[in-house]
Structures are given as structure tokens and as C-alpha cells.
GROMACS .gro file of C-alpha atoms in nm:
model
  185
    1MET     CA    1   1.837  -2.501   0.790
    2ILE     CA    2   1.890  -2.151   0.924
    3THR     CA    3   1.896  -2.064   1.290
    4ARG     CA    4   1.867  -1.704   1.403
    5CYS     CA    5   1.974  -1.509   1.706
    6ASN     CA    6   1.729  -1.306   1.917
    7LYS     CA    7   1.745  -0.986   1.712
    8GLY     CA    8   1.665  -1.156   1.382
    9LEU     CA    9   2.018  -1.136   1.240
   10VAL     CA   10   2.186  -1.453   1.130
   11GLY     CA   11   2.341  -1.655   1.409
   12VAL     CA   12   2.427  -1.954   1.197
   13ALA     CA   13   2.320  -2.049   0.846
   14LEU     CA   14   2.379  -2.412   0.752
   15GLY     CA   15   2.432  -2.543   0.403
   16GLU     CA   16   2.519  -2.896   0.294
   17LEU     CA   17   2.896  -2.842   0.327
   18VAL     CA   18   2.933  -2.514   0.514
   19LYS     CA   19   2.821  -2.318   0.815
   20LEU     CA   20   2.803  -1.939   0.790
   21ARG     CA   21   2.863  -1.761   1.121
   22ALA     CA   22   2.960  -1.418   1.253
   23MET     CA   23   3.331  -1.333   1.241
   24GLY     CA   24   3.528  -1.205   1.538
   25PRO     CA   25   3.879  -1.116   1.655
   26ALA     CA   26   3.977  -1.484   1.678
   27ASP     CA   27   3.949  -1.497   1.296
   28ALA     CA   28   4.211  -1.224   1.241
   29GLU     CA   29   4.508  -1.451   1.168
   30ALA     CA   30   4.324  -1.649   0.900
   31LEU     CA   31   4.192  -1.331   0.739
   32TRP     CA   32   4.539  -1.173   0.750
   33ARG     CA   33   4.698  -1.485   0.595
   34TRP     CA   34   4.443  -1.499   0.312
   35ASN     CA   35   4.481  -1.128   0.237
   36HIS     CA   36   4.857  -1.175   0.201
   37ASP     CA   37   4.835  -1.473  -0.034
   38PRO     CA   38   4.874  -1.353  -0.395
   39GLU     CA   39   4.693  -1.658  -0.533
   40VAL     CA   40   4.391  -1.603  -0.307
   41MET     CA   41   4.381  -1.232  -0.386
   42ARG     CA   42   4.448  -1.272  -0.762
   43TRP     CA   43   4.106  -1.145  -0.876
   44MET     CA   44   4.014  -0.945  -0.565
   45ASP     CA   45   4.047  -0.576  -0.491
   46ASP     CA   46   4.318  -0.561  -0.231
   47SER     CA   47   4.455  -0.277  -0.029
   48TYR     CA   48   4.784  -0.205   0.137
   49ALA     CA   49   4.917  -0.476   0.365
   50GLN     CA   50   4.799  -0.447   0.724
   51PRO     CA   51   4.964  -0.607   1.026
   52VAL     CA   52   4.764  -0.886   1.189
   53GLU     CA   53   4.703  -0.663   1.493
   54ARG     CA   54   4.525  -0.408   1.272
   55VAL     CA   55   4.305  -0.682   1.123
   56ARG     CA   56   4.219  -0.799   1.475
   57THR     CA   57   4.134  -0.442   1.580
   58TRP     CA   58   3.914  -0.399   1.273
   59LEU     CA   59   3.723  -0.718   1.361
   60GLU     CA   60   3.689  -0.603   1.726
   61GLU     CA   61   3.568  -0.252   1.638
   62ARG     CA   62   3.353  -0.342   1.340
   63PRO     CA   63   2.986  -0.276   1.415
   64ARG     CA   64   2.765  -0.580   1.468
   65ASN     CA   65   2.604  -0.733   1.163
   66THR     CA   66   2.301  -0.542   1.041
   67TYR     CA   67   2.049  -0.583   0.762
   68GLY     CA   68   2.256  -0.352   0.541
   69ASP     CA   69   2.600  -0.490   0.626
   70LEU     CA   70   2.645  -0.859   0.701
   71LEU     CA   71   2.990  -1.024   0.731
   72LEU     CA   72   3.003  -1.399   0.792
   73GLY     CA   73   3.280  -1.655   0.813
   74ILE     CA   74   3.250  -1.974   0.610
   75GLU     CA   75   3.332  -2.291   0.805
   76ALA     CA   76   3.359  -2.639   0.658
   77LEU     CA   77   3.106  -2.859   0.839
   78ALA     CA   78   3.334  -3.162   0.804
   79ASP     CA   79   3.610  -3.022   1.027
   80ASP     CA   80   3.498  -2.678   1.160
   81THR     CA   81   3.782  -2.505   0.970
   82LEU     CA   82   3.727  -2.139   0.879
   83ILE     CA   83   3.781  -2.141   0.503
   84GLY     CA   84   3.654  -1.804   0.381
   85LEU     CA   85   3.410  -1.520   0.421
   86VAL     CA   86   3.093  -1.390   0.263
   87MET     CA   87   2.933  -1.046   0.278
   88LEU     CA   88   2.594  -0.904   0.195
   89HIS     CA   89   2.612  -0.527   0.189
   90ASP     CA   90   2.427  -0.219   0.067
   91ALA     CA   91   2.097  -0.394   0.140
   92ALA     CA   92   1.792  -0.177   0.192
   93PRO     CA   93   1.445  -0.313   0.271
   94GLU     CA   94   1.287  -0.054   0.040
   95LYS     CA   95   1.481  -0.182  -0.260
   96GLY     CA   96   1.508  -0.552  -0.174
   97ILE     CA   97   1.854  -0.573  -0.329
   98ALA     CA   98   2.193  -0.656  -0.177
   99LYS     CA   99   2.549  -0.687  -0.308
  100LEU     CA  100   2.732  -1.015  -0.254
  101ASP     CA  101   3.105  -1.064  -0.199
  102ILE     CA  102   3.271  -1.396  -0.121
  103TYR     CA  103   3.607  -1.563  -0.120
  104LEU     CA  104   3.762  -1.885   0.002
  105GLY     CA  105   4.102  -1.829   0.154
  106GLU     CA  106   4.189  -2.190   0.229
  107LYS     CA  107   4.309  -2.326  -0.105
  108ALA     CA  108   4.276  -2.690   0.007
  109TYR     CA  109   3.896  -2.634  -0.014
  110TRP     CA  110   3.896  -2.488  -0.366
  111GLY     CA  111   3.717  -2.684  -0.638
  112ARG     CA  112   3.532  -2.909  -0.392
  113GLY     CA  113   3.187  -2.746  -0.386
  114TYR     CA  114   3.237  -2.530  -0.075
  115ALA     CA  115   3.210  -2.196  -0.256
  116THR     CA  116   2.896  -2.306  -0.441
  117ASP     CA  117   2.736  -2.421  -0.116
  118ALA     CA  118   2.834  -2.097   0.060
  119VAL     CA  119   2.687  -1.881  -0.219
  120ARG     CA  120   2.368  -2.089  -0.228
  121THR     CA  121   2.337  -2.073   0.153
  122ILE     CA  122   2.383  -1.695   0.180
  123CYS     CA  123   2.145  -1.638  -0.111
  124ARG     CA  124   1.883  -1.862   0.050
  125TYR     CA  125   1.925  -1.667   0.374
  126GLY     CA  126   1.895  -1.335   0.190
  127PHE     CA  127   1.583  -1.435   0.002
  128GLU     CA  128   1.404  -1.626   0.278
  129ASP     CA  129   1.503  -1.442   0.597
  130MET     CA  130   1.592  -1.093   0.475
  131ARG     CA  131   1.311  -1.098   0.217
  132LEU     CA  132   1.540  -0.971  -0.057
  133HIS     CA  133   1.425  -0.978  -0.416
  134LYS     CA  134   1.765  -0.967  -0.587
  135MET     CA  135   2.138  -1.012  -0.527
  136THR     CA  136   2.408  -0.857  -0.740
  137LEU     CA  137   2.784  -0.895  -0.770
  138THR     CA  138   3.078  -0.810  -0.991
  139VAL     CA  139   3.344  -1.054  -1.104
  140VAL     CA  140   3.657  -1.012  -1.316
  141THR     CA  141   3.586  -1.166  -1.657
  142GLU     CA  142   3.896  -1.388  -1.637
  143ASN     CA  143   3.793  -1.536  -1.300
  144ARG     CA  144   3.634  -1.842  -1.459
  145ALA     CA  145   3.615  -2.046  -1.137
  146ALA     CA  146   3.408  -1.779  -0.960
  147ARG     CA  147   3.184  -1.727  -1.263
  148LYS     CA  148   3.117  -2.103  -1.276
  149VAL     CA  149   3.012  -2.100  -0.907
  150TYR     CA  150   2.778  -1.805  -0.958
  151GLU     CA  151   2.620  -1.958  -1.269
  152LYS     CA  152   2.559  -2.291  -1.088
  153VAL     CA  153   2.356  -2.105  -0.826
  154GLY     CA  154   2.159  -1.916  -1.094
  155PHE     CA  155   2.335  -1.579  -1.138
  156VAL     CA  156   2.321  -1.439  -1.490
  157GLU     CA  157   2.539  -1.181  -1.662
  158GLU     CA  158   2.367  -0.843  -1.673
  159GLY     CA  159   2.640  -0.620  -1.803
  160ARG     CA  160   3.008  -0.556  -1.854
  161LEU     CA  161   3.223  -0.287  -1.693
  162ARG     CA  162   3.514  -0.217  -1.922
  163GLN     CA  163   3.870  -0.199  -1.789
  164VAL     CA  164   3.785  -0.138  -1.423
  165PHE     CA  165   4.017  -0.391  -1.255
  166ARG     CA  166   4.395  -0.366  -1.270
  167ARG     CA  167   4.634  -0.650  -1.196
  168ASP     CA  168   4.999  -0.690  -1.294
  169GLY     CA  169   4.992  -0.375  -1.505
  170LYS     CA  170   4.697  -0.493  -1.716
  171TRP     CA  171   4.337  -0.369  -1.716
  172TYR     CA  172   4.053  -0.622  -1.707
  173ASP     CA  173   3.679  -0.602  -1.758
  174MET     CA  174   3.426  -0.712  -1.496
  175PHE     CA  175   3.086  -0.868  -1.540
  176THR     CA  176   2.793  -0.753  -1.333
  177MET     CA  177   2.574  -1.049  -1.244
  178GLY     CA  178   2.236  -1.073  -1.080
  179LEU     CA  179   2.013  -1.334  -0.922
  180LEU     CA  180   1.640  -1.297  -0.858
  181ALA     CA  181   1.480  -1.489  -0.572
  182SER     CA  182   1.285  -1.702  -0.822
  183GLU     CA  183   1.609  -1.803  -1.001
  184LEU     CA  184   1.799  -1.958  -0.708
  185ARG     CA  185   1.905  -2.314  -0.785
   0.00000   0.00000   0.00000
């Protein structure tokens, strides 16, 4: 079930385990904590550490969600805990394609189906409400947990970017993956 706000942008998208909702300044501490956890950020592009006040300011000043740039928090339905975030960006109605980014910052929720439900829910929203035709993403080849989530939802490998991600002094490849609306599981 997906409910929408007056302007057609997502208000809340409900999955089986998660609720996707707009993020705001009250989410700054969780986002800051996740971004400073090396295990959470292991396979993510990360930038220089920011103080929590800067993260809060970024969330306050960030433009509202639009068709081309959608940032949503992932909440566990069971206890209303913010556990991660998901983004659809670079969407254009003319192309019908968007890029997907997601991560769960609360490690207690890892491996329990929350990421799969969040990916499935945002993809369903993108295909049904945004009328997208395709979603794409990139994932570090060694990030097996994320690849498993994407494959469960229907994403397929479309290519390989060689040595484009650096971690701990080593270069890693990334897969590009895609999902067509007709392939969503």
C-alpha cells in the first residue's frame, strides 16, 4: 500500500516490514552515527567526517523531495525505529530510468529481510507511482549481502566497472545492475 501527499510525491510507502518516509532534521543523529560506523560504511562511498550539526543543517536545507531526487528514511514497522535510508535519483520522465541507493545503518536489522523489503517497496513505488521503466544501481563486487538482496528483488548484472572503488588501500570492481518494471519480484 502506498499513500501519497497532495503534490503526488511519496508521503509514506508501506512494505511488509518497512515504512518509507521523508527524512528531516530529527534524523540527523542516526544518519551521523551510521556514517561514522566503519562496518556500516564498509562498501559505501564515504566522505570526510561531518559534525552532527552539519548533517542536521544539510537535512534542514536539502530541497524537498522531487521526481528526480527522492530521499526516504526506512523505518521498521514493528517498532517505528529508523533503520536506514533509500534514494532514487537522476530520474527523468523522458527516460523512465532512476538510480537507486540504499543502506541499513542499524546493524541489529541486518539479515532479517528489511533491506529486501525496502528495495522491493521503493521499486514498486518507482514503477507504479513514478511510472519508471527501469532502475539501476552499482554495487561493489565483494558486497555479497547487498547483491543477494538485489537479486531477490529481480536485479540482474549488466556490466562490470573495473577497479573503481578503493577501500583499505585496495581497488575493487563494481557491478552495474538493472531492474525492468516487468522483472520486479
